Short mmCIF file of the C-alpha atoms (twelve columns), coordinates in Angstrom:
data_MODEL
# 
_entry.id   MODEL 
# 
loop_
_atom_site.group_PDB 
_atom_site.id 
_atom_site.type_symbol 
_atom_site.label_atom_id 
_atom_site.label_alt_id 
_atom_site.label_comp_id 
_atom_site.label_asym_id 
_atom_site.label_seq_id 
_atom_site.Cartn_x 
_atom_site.Cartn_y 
_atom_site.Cartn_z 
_atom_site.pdbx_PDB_model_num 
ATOM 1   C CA . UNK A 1   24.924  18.692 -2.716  1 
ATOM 2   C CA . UNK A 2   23.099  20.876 -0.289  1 
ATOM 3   C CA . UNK A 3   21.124  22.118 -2.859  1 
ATOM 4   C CA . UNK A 4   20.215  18.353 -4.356  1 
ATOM 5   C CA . UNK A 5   19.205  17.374 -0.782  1 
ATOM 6   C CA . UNK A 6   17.059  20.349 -0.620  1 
ATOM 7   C CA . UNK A 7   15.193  20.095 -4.193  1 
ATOM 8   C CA . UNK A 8   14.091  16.580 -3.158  1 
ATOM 9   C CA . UNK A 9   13.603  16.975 0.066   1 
ATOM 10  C CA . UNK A 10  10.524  19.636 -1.187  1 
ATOM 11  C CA . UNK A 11  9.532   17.090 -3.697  1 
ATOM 12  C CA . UNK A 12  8.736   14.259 -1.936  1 
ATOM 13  C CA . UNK A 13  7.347   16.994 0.594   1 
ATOM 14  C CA . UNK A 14  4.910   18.044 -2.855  1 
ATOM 15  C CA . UNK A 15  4.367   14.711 -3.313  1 
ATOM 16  C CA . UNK A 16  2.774   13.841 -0.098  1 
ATOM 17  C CA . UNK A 17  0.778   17.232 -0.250  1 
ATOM 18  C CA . UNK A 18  -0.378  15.413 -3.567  1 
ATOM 19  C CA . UNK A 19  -1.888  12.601 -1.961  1 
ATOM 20  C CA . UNK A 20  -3.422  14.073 1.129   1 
ATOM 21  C CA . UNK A 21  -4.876  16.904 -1.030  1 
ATOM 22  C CA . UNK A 22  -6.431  14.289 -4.088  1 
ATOM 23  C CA . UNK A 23  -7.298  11.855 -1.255  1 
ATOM 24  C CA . UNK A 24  -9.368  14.351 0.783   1 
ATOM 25  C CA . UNK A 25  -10.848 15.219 -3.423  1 
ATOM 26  C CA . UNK A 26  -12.126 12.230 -3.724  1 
ATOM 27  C CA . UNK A 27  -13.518 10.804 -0.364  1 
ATOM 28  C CA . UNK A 28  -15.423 13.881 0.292   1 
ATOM 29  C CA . UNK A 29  -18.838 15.074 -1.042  1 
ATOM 30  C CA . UNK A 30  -18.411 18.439 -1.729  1 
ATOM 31  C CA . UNK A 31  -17.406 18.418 -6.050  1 
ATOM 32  C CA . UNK A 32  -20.733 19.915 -6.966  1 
ATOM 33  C CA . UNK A 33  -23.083 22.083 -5.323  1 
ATOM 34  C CA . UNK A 34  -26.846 22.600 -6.539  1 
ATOM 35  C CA . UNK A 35  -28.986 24.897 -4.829  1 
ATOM 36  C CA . UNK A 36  -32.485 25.255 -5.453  1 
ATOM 37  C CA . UNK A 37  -34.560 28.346 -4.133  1 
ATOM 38  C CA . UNK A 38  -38.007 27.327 -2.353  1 
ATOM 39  C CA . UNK A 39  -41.096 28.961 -3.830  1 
ATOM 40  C CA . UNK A 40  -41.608 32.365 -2.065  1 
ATOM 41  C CA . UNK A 41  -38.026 32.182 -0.479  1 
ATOM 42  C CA . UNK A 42  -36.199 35.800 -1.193  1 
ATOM 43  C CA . UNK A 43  -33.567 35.280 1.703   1 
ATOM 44  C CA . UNK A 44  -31.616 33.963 -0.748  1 
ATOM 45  C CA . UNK A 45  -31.090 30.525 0.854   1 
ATOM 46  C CA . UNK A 46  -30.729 27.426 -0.391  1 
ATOM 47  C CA . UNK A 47  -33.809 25.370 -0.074  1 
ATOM 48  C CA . UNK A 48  -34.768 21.379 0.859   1 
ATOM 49  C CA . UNK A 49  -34.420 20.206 -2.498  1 
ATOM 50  C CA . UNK A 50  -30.587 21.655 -2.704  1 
ATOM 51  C CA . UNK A 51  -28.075 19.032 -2.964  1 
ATOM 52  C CA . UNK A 52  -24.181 18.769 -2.854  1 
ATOM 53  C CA . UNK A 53  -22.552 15.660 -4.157  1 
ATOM 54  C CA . UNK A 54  -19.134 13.781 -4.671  1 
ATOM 55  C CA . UNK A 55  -17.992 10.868 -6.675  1 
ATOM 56  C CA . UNK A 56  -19.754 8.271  -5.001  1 
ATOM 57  C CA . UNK A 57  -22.567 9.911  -2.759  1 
ATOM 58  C CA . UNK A 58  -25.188 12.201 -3.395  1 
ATOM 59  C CA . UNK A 59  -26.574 14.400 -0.493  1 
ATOM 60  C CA . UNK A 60  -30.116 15.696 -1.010  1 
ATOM 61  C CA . UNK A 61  -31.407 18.229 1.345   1 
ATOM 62  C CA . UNK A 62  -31.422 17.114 4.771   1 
ATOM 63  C CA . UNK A 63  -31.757 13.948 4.054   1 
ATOM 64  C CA . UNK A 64  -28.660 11.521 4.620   1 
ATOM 65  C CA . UNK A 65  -26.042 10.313 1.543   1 
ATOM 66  C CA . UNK A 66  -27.338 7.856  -1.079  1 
ATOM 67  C CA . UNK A 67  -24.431 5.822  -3.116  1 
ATOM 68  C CA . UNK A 68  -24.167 7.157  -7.252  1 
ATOM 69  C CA . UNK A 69  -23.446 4.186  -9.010  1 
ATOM 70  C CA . UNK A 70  -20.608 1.090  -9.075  1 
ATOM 71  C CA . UNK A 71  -18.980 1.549  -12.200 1 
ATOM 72  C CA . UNK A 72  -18.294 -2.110 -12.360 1 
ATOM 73  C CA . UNK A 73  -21.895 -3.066 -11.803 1 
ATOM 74  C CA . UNK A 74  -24.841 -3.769 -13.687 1 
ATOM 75  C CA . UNK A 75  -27.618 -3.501 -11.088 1 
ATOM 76  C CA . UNK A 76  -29.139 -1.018 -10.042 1 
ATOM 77  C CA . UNK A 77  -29.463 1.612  -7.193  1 
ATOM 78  C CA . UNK A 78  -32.156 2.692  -5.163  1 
ATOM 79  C CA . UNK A 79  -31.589 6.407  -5.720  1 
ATOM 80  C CA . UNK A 80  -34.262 9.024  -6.472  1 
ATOM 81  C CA . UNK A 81  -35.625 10.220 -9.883  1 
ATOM 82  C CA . UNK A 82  -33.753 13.436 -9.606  1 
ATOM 83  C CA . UNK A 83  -30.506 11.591 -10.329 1 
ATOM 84  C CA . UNK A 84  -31.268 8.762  -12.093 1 
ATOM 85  C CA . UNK A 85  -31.414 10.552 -15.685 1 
ATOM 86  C CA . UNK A 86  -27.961 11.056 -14.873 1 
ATOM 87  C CA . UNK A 87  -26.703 8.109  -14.124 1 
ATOM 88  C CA . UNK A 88  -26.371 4.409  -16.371 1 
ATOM 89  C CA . UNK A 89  -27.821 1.844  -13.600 1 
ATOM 90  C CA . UNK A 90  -27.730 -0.859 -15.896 1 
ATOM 91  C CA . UNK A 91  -28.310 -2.354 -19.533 1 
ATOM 92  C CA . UNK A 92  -31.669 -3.192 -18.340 1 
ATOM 93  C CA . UNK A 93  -32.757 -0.049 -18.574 1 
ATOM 94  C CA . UNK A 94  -30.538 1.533  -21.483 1 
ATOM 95  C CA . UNK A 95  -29.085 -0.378 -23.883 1 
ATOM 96  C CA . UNK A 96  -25.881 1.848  -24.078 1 
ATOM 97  C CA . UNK A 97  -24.680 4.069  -21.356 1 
ATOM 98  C CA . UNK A 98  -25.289 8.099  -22.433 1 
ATOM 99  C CA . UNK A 99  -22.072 10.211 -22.521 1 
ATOM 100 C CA . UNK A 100 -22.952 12.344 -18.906 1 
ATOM 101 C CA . UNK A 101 -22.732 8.130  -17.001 1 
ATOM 102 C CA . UNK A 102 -19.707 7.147  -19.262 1 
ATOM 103 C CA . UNK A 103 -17.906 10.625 -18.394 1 
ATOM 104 C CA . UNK A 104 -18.944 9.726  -14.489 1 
ATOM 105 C CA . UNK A 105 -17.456 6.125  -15.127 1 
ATOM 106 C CA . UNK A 106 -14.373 7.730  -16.212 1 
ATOM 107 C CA . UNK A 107 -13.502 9.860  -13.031 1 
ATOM 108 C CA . UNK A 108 -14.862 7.103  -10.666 1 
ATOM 109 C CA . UNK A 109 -11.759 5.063  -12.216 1 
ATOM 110 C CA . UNK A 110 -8.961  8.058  -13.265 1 
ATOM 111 C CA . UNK A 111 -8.938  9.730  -9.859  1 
ATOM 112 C CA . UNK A 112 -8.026  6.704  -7.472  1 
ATOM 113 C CA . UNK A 113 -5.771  5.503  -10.407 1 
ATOM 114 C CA . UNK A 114 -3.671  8.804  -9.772  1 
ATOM 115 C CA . UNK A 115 -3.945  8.361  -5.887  1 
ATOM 116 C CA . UNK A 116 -2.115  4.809  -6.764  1 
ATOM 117 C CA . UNK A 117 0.522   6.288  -9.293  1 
ATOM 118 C CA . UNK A 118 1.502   8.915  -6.736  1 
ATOM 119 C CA . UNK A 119 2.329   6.560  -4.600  1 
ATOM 120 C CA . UNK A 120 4.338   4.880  -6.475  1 
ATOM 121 C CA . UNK A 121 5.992   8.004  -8.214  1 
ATOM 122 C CA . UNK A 122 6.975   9.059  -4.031  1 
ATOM 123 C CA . UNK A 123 8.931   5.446  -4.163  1 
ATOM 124 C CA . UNK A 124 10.718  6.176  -6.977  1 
ATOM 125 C CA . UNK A 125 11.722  9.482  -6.134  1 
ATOM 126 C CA . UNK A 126 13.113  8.099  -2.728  1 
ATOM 127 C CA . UNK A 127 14.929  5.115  -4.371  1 
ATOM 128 C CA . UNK A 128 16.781  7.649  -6.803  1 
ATOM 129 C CA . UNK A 129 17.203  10.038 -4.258  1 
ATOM 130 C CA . UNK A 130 19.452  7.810  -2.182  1 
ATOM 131 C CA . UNK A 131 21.083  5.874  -5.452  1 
ATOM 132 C CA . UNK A 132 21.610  9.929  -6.442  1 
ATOM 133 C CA . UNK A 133 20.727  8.649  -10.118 1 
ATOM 134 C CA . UNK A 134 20.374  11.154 -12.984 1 
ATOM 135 C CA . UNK A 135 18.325  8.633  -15.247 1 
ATOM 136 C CA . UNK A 136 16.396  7.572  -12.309 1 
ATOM 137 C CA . UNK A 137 15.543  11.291 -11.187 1 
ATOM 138 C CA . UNK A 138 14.049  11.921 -14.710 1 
ATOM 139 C CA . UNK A 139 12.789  9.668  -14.783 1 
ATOM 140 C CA . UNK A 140 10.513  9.901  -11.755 1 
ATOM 141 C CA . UNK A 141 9.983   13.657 -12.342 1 
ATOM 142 C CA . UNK A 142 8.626   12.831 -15.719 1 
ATOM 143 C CA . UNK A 143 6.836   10.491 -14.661 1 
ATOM 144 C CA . UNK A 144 5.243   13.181 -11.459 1 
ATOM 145 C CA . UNK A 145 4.329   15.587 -14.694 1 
ATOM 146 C CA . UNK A 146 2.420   12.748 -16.428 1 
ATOM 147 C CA . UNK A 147 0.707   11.792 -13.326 1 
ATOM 148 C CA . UNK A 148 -0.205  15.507 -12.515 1 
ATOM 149 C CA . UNK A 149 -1.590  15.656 -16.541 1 
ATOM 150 C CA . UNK A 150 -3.430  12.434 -15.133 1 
ATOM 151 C CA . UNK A 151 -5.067  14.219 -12.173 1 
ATOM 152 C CA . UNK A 152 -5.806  17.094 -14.877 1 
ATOM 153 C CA . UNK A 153 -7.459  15.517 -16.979 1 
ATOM 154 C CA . UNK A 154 -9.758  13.511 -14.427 1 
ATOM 155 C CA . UNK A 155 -11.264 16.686 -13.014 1 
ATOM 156 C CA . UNK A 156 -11.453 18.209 -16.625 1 
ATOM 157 C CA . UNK A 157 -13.601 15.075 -17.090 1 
ATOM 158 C CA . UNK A 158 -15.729 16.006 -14.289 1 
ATOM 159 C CA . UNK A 159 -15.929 19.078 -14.909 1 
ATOM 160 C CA . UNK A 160 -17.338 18.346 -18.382 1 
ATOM 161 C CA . UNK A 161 -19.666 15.673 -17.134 1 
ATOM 162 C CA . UNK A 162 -21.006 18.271 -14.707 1 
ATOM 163 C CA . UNK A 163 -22.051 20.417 -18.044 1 
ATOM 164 C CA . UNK A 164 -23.459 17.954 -19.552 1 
ATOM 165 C CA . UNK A 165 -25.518 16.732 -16.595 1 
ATOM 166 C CA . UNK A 166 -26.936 20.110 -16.170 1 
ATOM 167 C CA . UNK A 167 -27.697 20.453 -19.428 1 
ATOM 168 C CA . UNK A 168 -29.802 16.929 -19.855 1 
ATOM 169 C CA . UNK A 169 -31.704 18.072 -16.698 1 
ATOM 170 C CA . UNK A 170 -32.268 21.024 -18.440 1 
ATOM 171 C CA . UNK A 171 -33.460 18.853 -21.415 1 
ATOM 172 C CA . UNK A 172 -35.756 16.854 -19.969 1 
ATOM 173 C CA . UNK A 173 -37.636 18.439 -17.462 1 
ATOM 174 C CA . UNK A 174 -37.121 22.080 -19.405 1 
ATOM 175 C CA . UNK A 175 -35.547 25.693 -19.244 1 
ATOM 176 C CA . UNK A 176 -38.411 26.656 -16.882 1 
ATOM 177 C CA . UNK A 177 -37.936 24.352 -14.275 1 
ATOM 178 C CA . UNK A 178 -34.135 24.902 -13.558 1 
ATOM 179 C CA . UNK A 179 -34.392 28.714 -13.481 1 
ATOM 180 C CA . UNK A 180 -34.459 28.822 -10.329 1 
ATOM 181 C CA . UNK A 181 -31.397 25.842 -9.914  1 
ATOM 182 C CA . UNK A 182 -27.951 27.623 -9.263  1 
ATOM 183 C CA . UNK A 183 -24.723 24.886 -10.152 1 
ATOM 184 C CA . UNK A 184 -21.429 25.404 -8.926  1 
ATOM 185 C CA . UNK A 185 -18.256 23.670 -7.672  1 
ATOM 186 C CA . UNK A 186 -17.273 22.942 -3.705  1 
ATOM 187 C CA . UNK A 187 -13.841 22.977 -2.710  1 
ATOM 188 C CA . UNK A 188 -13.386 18.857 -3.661  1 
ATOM 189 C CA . UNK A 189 -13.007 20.155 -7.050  1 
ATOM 190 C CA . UNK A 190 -10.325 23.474 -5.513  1 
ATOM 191 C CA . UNK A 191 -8.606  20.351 -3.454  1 
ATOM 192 C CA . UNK A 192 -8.257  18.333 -6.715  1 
ATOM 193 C CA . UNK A 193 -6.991  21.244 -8.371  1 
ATOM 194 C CA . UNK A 194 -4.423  21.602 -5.439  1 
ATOM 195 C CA . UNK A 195 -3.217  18.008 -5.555  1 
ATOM 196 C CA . UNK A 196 -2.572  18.267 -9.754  1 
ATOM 197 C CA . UNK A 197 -0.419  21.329 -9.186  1 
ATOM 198 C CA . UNK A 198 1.604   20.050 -6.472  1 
ATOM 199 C CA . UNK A 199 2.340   17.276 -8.230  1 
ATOM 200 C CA . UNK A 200 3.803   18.850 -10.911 1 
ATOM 201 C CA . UNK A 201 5.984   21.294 -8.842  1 
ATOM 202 C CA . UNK A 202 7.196   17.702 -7.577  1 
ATOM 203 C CA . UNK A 203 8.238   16.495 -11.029 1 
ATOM 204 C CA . UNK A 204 9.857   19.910 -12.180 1 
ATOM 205 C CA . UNK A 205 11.716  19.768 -8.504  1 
ATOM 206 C CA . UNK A 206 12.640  16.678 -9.520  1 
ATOM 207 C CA . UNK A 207 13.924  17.414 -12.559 1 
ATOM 208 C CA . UNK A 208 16.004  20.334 -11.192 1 
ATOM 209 C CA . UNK A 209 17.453  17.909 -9.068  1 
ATOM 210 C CA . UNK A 210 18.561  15.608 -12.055 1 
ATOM 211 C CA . UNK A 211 19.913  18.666 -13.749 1 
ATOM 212 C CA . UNK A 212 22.146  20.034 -10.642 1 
ATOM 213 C CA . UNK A 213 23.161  16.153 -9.564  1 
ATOM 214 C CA . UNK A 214 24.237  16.302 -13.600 1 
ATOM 215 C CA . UNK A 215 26.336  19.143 -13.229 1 
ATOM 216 C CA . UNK A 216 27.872  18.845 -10.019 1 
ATOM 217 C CA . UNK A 217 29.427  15.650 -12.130 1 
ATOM 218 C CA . UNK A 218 31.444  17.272 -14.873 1 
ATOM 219 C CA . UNK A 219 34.706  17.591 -14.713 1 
ATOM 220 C CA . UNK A 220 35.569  20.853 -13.369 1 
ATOM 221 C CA . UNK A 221 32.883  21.722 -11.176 1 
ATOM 222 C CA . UNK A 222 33.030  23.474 -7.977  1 
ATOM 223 C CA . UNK A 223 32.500  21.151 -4.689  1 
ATOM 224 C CA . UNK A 224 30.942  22.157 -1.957  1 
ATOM 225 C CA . UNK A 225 33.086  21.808 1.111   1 
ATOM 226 C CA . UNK A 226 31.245  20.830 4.525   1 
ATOM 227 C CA . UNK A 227 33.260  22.632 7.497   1 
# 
């Protein structure tokens, strides 16, 4: 039983790595960095117009944070041309939302949905930790893997909407004018990544759990005897 106590004792430990790690993902501003050189600047430096933004803020330059978009809204934001190819801000100005916005939409909604089902997955695990339920310890460890193939697929999402973002800048204002633009990914997007795969070392701890409650059940097995 040792063992048992110890497999979900570093679960729920996982778990709440999960949330603190996805949590941080999310409120912070740091999922995608864009760096644009200044004319005549060789230090190699990113210049004014360089940006870094999250899943609700933009940050251009030194200027402060400007809100994206409410994904629930139809009005819309006073943000600045740069961005605003990017984004849907309303049927008043496109009758349909393009596939970069609708990709947006869908992380603005998928990520705090997994903060939520965590949560609720570190409940379960408790209450079938202390009923020591086989069925119940599945099933919450199944239920960690799904929500970890949750979290993956929101930053895939992102990641893809990110592409595509780039590329429609690249589009419209052409090749020329981005050549100088370098994209990448801040450490929301490493945290993110961090959160998915602790959650799933929660749900396969879990699941060892189930499996050594299971056999320490069958007729015959050794007992551990506390001295």
């Amino acid at each position: 039983m040792a063992r048992l106590g110890t497999l979900v004792l570093v679960a729920a430990l996982g778990a709440l790595l999960s949330f603190a790690l996805l949590a941080a993902a999310v409120g912070s501003d740091y999922w995608y960095l864009l760096e644009v050189a200044a004319a005549g600047n060789r230090t190699g430096l990113p210049g004014p117009l360089s940006s870094h933004s999250g899943l609700w803020h933009i940050c251009e330059g030194q200027n402060s944070c400007i809100p994206l978009i409410d994904p629930f809204a139809s009005e819309s934001l006073d943000v600045s041309t740069s961005v605003q190819h990017l984004l849907w801000l309303g049927p008043h100005l496109h009758p349909e939302p393009p596939l970069p916005a609708a990709l947006h939409r869908a992380v603005m909604v998928v990520l705090p949905l997994s903060l939520v089902l965590i949560v609720i997955g570190w409940m379960c695990g408790l209450l079938s930790s202390l009923a020591q339920s086989v069925p119940l310890l599945l099933f919450t460890g199944c239920y960690f893997l799904l929500g970890g193939a949750l979290t993956l697929a929101g930053v895939s999402i992102y990641v893809r909407y990110s592409d595509l973002a780039f590329a429609e800048t690249a589009r419209q204002y052409g090749a020329r004018h981005v050549q100088d633009v370098h994209v990448s990914f801040g450490w929301s997007v490493a945290l993110a990544w961090g959160s998915c795969a602790s959650e799933v070392l929660s749900g396969t701890l879990l699941l060892a759990a189930a499996r050594a409650l299971s056999l320490s059940r069958r007729p015959g097995a050794p007992h551990s005897v506390v001295i």
